CSV table of C-alpha atoms in Angstrom, one decimal:
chain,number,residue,atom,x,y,z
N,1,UNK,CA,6.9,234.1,308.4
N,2,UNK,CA,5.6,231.0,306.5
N,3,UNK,CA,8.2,231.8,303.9
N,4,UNK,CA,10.8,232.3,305.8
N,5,UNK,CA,10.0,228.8,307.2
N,6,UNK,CA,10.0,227.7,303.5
N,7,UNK,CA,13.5,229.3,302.5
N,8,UNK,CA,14.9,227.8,305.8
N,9,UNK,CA,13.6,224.2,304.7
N,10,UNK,CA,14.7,224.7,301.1
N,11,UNK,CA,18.3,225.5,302.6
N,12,UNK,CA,18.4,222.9,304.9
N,13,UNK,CA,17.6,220.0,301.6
N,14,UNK,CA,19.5,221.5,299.1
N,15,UNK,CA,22.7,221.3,302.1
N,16,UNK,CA,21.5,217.6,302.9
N,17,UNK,CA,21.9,216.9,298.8
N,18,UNK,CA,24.7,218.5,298.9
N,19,UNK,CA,26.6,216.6,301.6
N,20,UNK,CA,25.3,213.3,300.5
N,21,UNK,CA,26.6,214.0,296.9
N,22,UNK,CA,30.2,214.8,298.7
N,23,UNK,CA,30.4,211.4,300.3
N,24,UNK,CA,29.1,210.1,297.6
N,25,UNK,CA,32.2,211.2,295.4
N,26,UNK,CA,34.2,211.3,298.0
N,27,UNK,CA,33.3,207.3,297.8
N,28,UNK,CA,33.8,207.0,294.8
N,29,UNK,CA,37.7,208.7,294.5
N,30,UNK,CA,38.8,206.5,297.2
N,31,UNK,CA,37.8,203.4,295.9
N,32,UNK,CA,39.3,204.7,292.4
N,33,UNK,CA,42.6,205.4,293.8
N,34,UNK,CA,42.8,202.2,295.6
N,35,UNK,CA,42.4,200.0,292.5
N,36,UNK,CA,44.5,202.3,290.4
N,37,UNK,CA,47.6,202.8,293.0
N,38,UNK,CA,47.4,199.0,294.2
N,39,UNK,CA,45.3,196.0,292.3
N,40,UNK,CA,43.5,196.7,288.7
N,41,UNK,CA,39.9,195.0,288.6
N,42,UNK,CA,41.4,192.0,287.1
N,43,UNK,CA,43.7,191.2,289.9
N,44,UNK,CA,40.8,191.8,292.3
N,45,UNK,CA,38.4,189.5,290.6
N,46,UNK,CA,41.1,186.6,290.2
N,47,UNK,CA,41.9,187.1,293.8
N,48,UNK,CA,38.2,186.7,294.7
N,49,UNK,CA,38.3,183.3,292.0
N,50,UNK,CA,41.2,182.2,294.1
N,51,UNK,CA,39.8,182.5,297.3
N,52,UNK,CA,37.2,180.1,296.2
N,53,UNK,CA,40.1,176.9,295.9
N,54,UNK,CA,40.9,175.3,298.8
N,55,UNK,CA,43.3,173.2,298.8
N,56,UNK,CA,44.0,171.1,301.6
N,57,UNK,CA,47.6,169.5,302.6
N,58,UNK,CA,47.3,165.9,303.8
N,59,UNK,CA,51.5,164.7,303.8
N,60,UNK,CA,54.3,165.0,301.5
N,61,UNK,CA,52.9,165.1,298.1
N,62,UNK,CA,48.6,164.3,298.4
N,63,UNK,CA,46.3,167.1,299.0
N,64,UNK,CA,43.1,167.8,298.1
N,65,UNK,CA,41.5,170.4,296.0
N,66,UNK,CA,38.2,172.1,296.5
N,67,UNK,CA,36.7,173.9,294.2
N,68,UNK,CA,32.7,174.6,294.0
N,69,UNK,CA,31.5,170.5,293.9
N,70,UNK,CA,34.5,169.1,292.4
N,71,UNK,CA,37.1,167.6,294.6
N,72,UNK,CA,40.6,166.7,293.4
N,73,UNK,CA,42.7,164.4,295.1
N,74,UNK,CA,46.5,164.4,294.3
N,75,UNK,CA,48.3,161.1,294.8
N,76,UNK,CA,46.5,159.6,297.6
N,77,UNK,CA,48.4,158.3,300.1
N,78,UNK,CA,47.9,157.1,303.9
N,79,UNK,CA,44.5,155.2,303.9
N,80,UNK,CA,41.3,156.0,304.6
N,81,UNK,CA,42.4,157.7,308.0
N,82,UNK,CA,44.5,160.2,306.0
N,83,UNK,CA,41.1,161.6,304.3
N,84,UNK,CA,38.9,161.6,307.6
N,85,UNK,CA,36.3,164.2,307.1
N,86,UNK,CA,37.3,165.2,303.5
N,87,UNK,CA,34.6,165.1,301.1
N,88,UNK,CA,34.8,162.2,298.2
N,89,UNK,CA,36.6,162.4,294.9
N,90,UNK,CA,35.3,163.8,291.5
N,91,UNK,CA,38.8,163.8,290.3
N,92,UNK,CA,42.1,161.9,291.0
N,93,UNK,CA,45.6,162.7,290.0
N,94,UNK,CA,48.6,160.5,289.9
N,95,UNK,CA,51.6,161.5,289.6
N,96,UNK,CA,53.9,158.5,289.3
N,97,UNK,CA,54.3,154.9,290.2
N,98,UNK,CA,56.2,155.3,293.8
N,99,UNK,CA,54.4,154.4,296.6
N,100,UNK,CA,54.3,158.2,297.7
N,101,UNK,CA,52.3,159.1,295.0
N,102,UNK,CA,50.6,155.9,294.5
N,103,UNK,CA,49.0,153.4,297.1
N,104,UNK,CA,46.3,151.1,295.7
N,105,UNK,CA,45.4,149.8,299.5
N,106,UNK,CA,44.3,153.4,300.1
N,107,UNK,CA,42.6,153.5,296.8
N,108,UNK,CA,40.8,150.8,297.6
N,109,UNK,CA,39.9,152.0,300.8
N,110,UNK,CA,38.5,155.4,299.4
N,111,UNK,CA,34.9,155.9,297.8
N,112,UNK,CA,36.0,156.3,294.3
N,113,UNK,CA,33.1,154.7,292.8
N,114,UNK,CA,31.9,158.5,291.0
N,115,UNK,CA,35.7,159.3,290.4
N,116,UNK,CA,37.7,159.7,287.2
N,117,UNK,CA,41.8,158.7,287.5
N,118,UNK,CA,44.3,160.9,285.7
N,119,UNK,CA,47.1,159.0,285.1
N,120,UNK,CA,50.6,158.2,283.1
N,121,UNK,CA,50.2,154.5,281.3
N,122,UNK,CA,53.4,153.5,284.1
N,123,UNK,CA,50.4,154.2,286.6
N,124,UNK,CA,47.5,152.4,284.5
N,125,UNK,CA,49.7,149.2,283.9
N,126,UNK,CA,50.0,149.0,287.9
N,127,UNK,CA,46.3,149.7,288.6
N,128,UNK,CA,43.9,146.5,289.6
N,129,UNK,CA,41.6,145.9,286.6
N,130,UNK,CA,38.7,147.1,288.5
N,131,UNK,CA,39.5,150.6,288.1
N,132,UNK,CA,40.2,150.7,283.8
N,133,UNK,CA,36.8,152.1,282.8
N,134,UNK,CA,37.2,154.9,285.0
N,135,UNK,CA,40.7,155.8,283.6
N,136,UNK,CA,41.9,158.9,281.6
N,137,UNK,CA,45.4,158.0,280.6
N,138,UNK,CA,47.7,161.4,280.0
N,139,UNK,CA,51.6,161.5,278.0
N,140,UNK,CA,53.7,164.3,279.2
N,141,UNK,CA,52.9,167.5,276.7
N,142,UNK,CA,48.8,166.8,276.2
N,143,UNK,CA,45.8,168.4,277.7
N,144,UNK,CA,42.2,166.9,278.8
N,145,UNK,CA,39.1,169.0,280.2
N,146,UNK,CA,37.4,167.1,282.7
N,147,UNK,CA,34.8,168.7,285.4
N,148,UNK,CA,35.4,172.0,283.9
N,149,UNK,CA,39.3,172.2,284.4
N,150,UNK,CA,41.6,171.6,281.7
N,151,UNK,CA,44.7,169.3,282.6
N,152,UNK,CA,48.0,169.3,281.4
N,153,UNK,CA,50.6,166.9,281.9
N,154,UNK,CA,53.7,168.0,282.3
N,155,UNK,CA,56.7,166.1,282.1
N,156,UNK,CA,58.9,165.1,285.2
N,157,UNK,CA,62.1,163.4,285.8
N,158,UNK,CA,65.8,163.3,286.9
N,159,UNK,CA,69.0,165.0,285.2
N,160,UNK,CA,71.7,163.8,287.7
N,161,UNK,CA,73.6,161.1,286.3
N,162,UNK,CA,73.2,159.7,290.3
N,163,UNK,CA,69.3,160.1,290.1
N,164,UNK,CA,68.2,158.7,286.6
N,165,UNK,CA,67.6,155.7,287.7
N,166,UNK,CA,64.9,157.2,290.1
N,167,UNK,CA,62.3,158.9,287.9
N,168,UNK,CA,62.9,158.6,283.9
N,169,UNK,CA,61.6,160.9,281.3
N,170,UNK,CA,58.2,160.0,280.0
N,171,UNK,CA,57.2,157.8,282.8
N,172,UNK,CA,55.7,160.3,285.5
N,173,UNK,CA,53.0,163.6,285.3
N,174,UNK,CA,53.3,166.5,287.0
N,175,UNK,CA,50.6,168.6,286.4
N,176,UNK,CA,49.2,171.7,285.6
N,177,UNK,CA,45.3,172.8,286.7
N,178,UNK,CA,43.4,175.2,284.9
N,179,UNK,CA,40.7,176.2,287.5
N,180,UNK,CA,38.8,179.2,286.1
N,181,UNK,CA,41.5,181.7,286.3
N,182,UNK,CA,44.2,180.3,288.1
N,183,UNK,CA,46.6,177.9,287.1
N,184,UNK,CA,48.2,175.6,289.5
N,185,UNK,CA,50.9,173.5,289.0
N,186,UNK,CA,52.2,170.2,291.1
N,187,UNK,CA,55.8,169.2,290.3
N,188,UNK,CA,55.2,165.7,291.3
N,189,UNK,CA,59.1,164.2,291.4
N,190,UNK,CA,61.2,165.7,288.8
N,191,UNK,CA,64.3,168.3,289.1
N,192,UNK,CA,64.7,171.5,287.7
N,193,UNK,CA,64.0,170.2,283.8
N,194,UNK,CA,63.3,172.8,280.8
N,195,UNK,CA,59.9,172.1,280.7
N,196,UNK,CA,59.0,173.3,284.3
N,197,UNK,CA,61.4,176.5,283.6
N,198,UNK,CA,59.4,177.2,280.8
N,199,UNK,CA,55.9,177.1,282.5
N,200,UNK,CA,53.9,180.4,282.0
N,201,UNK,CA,51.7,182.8,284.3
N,202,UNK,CA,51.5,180.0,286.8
N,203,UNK,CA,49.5,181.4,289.7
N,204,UNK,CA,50.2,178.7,292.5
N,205,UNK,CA,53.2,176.4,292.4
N,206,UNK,CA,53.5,173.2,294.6
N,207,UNK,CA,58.0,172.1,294.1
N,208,UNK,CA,59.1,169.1,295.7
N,209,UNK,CA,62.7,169.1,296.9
N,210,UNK,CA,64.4,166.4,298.7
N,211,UNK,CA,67.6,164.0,298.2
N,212,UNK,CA,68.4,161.9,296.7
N,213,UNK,CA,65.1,161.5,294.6
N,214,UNK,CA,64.3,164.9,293.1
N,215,UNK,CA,66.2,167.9,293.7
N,216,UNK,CA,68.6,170.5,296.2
N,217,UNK,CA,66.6,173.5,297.8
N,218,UNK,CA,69.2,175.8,295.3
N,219,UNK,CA,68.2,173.7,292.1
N,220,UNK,CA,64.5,174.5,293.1
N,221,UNK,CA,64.7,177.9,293.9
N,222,UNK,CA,66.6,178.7,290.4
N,223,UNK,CA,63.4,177.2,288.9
N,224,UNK,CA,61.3,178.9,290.7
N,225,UNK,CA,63.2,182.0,289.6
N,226,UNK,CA,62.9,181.0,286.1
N,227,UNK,CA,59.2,180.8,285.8
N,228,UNK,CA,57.8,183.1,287.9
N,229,UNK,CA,55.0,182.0,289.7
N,230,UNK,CA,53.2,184.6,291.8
N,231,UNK,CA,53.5,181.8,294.8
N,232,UNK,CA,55.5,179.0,295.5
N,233,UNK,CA,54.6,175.8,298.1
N,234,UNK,CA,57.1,174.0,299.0
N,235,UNK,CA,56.2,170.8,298.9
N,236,UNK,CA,57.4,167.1,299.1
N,237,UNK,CA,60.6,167.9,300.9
N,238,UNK,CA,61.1,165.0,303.2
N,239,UNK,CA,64.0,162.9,302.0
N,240,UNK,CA,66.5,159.9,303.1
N,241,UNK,CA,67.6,160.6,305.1
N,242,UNK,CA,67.8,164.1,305.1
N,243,UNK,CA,64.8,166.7,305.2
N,244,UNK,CA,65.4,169.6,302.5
N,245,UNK,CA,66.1,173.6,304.1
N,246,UNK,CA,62.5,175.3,303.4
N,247,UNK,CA,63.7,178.2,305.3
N,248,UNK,CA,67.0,178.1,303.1
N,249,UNK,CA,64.4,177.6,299.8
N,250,UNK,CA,62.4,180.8,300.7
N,251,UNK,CA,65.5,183.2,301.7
N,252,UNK,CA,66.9,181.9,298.0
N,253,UNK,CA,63.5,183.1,296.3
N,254,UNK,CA,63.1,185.8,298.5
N,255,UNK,CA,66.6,187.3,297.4
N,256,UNK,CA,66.1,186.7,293.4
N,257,UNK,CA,62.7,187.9,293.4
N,258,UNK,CA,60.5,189.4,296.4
N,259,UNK,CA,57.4,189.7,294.3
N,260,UNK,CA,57.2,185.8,294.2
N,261,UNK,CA,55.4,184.7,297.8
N,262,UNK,CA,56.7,181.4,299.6
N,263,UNK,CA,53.4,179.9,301.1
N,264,UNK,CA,54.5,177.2,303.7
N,265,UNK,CA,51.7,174.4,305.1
N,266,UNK,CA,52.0,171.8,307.0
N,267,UNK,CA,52.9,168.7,304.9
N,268,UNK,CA,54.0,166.7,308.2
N,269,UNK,CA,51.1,166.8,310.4
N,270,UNK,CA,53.1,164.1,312.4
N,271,UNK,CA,56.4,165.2,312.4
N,272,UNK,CA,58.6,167.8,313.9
N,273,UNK,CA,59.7,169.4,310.8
C-alpha cells in the first residue's frame, strides 16, 4: 500500500513538472512569434525610449519637451499664463526672429535663470543683453550636445518668389533633437527646401503649413513623402487669413504612404479649428 501511495505521488509531480514546463514553452513561443511576426526587440525598446518624451503643445509653433529632468521649450510664446503648471526650462530653442517664435516679454516673464538659449545670431542680435552669457549661438548645418541631446540646426526658409521676403536662407533654425533614440525634428517656418527632403530616419516630425508665410498643405505633404518620417505633426498651420487643410494634409500622406502616421494635437487651445 505505502508504495502504491509513493508511485501515485511520483506521478502526480512528475505531471505537475510536466504542465508547468508546457506553459512555460508555451510562454515562451508566443512571445517569440509576436516579436518576430510584428516589432523586432529594437522597435520595442525605441518604442519604450519614446514613450518616455512628452512633449506638450502649448499654440502654433511653442511646445514643450519632457524628457527625464530636462525640459525643452520651443519658441516660447504667450506669457507666463501660456506655461501655467509646466515645469521650468533646462533648454530653449528659437527658431527665428518673428514674434511667433520669439517674444522677449514672455521671456522675461519665464524663470530662465538655470536655462541655456539655442539660437540663430538674427535671434541673438535681438535678445536684451541680459541673456548673452547664457547663449549658444547655432548656423544652419552645425551640431551642439547640450543636457545630453545633440542639436542640429537645420536650415529654413522660403522658395516662392512671393515669400522671400518672409524668411531668408541662413537667418532662421529649424531643428533636429537627438533624444536617446529618437530623433525629432521642428520645421520652424520654411517650405519644402532640399535640406528638409533630405533629413534621415526621423522618428517624429513637427511641419508647419500656412499662407502666405511658409507653405501649401500639398507642398508639405510632398516633403513629408520625401523623407519619411515614421510620424508627422502637423503643426503651425494657422495663417492670414486662411487656416491650412490638416485633414487635406493627412489624406495626402495617407495616400503616398500609409506607414507614415499623421498625429494631430491641439495647437489652438482657444480656437475652433
Amino acid at each position: 500500500m505505502k508504495i502504491n501511495k509513493l508511485l501515485v505521488l511520483v506521478f502526480l509531480g512528475a505531471m505537475a513538472f510536466a504542465c508547468k514546463d508546457a506553459k512555460k514553452a508555451e510562454s515562451n513561443v508566443d512571445t517569440t512569434t509576436e516579436i518576430e511576426e510584428n516589432k523586432s526587440v529594437t522597435e520595442i525598446i525605441n518604442e519604450r525610449k519614446s514613450e518616455d518624451i512628452k512633449i506638450i503643445p502649448i499654440e502654433h509653433s511653442t511646445a514643450v519637451i519632457e524628457w527625464n529632468d530636462v525640459i525643452i521649450y520651443i519658441d516660447p510664446v504667450g506669457g507666463a499664463a501660456a506655461f501655467e503648471g509646466q515645469k521650468n526650462p533646462t533648454l530653449i530653442l528659437i527658431t527665428d526672429i518673428h514674434g511667433d517664435h520669439l517674444n522677449v516679454e514672455t521671456l522675461n516673464a519665464l524663470d530662465t535663470a538655470n536655462a541655456t538659449f539655442v539660437v540663430p545670431q538674427a535671434v541673438a542680435d535681438e535678445l536684451p543683453e541680459k541673456y548673452k552669457e547664457q547663449l549658444v549661438i547655432m548656423a544652419n548645418g552645425t551640431s551642439k550636445k547640450l543636457s545630453n541631446i545633440t542639436i542640429e540646426a537645420i536650415p529654413m526658409y522660403n522658395l516662392r518668389k512671393e515669400a522671400l521676403k518672409f524668411h531668408k536662407k541662413g537667418r532662421g533654425n529649424g531643428y533636429v533633437l537627438n533624444i536617446d533614440a529618437q530623433r525629432i525634428y521642428f520645421s520652424g517656418d520654411t517650405e519644402d527646401i532640399p535640406e528638409m527632403r533630405s533629413l534621415k530616419n526621423i522618428d517624429k516630425a513637427f511641419i508647419c503649413m500656412n499662407l502666405p508665410y511658409t507653405m501649401t498643405e500639398e507642398s508639405a505633404a510632398a516633403a513629408v513623402l520625401d523623407f519619411k518620417p515614421k510620424q508627422v505633426y502637423p503643426y503651425h498651420y494657422r495663417g492670414k487669413p486662411d487656416v491650412s487643410d490638416v485633414a487635406k494634409f493627412k489624406q495626402l500622406v495617407d495616400a503616398g504612404n500609409q506607414d507614415i502616421e499623421v498625429i494631430q494635437l491641439d495647437w489652438y487651445p482657444n480656437e475652433e479649428y
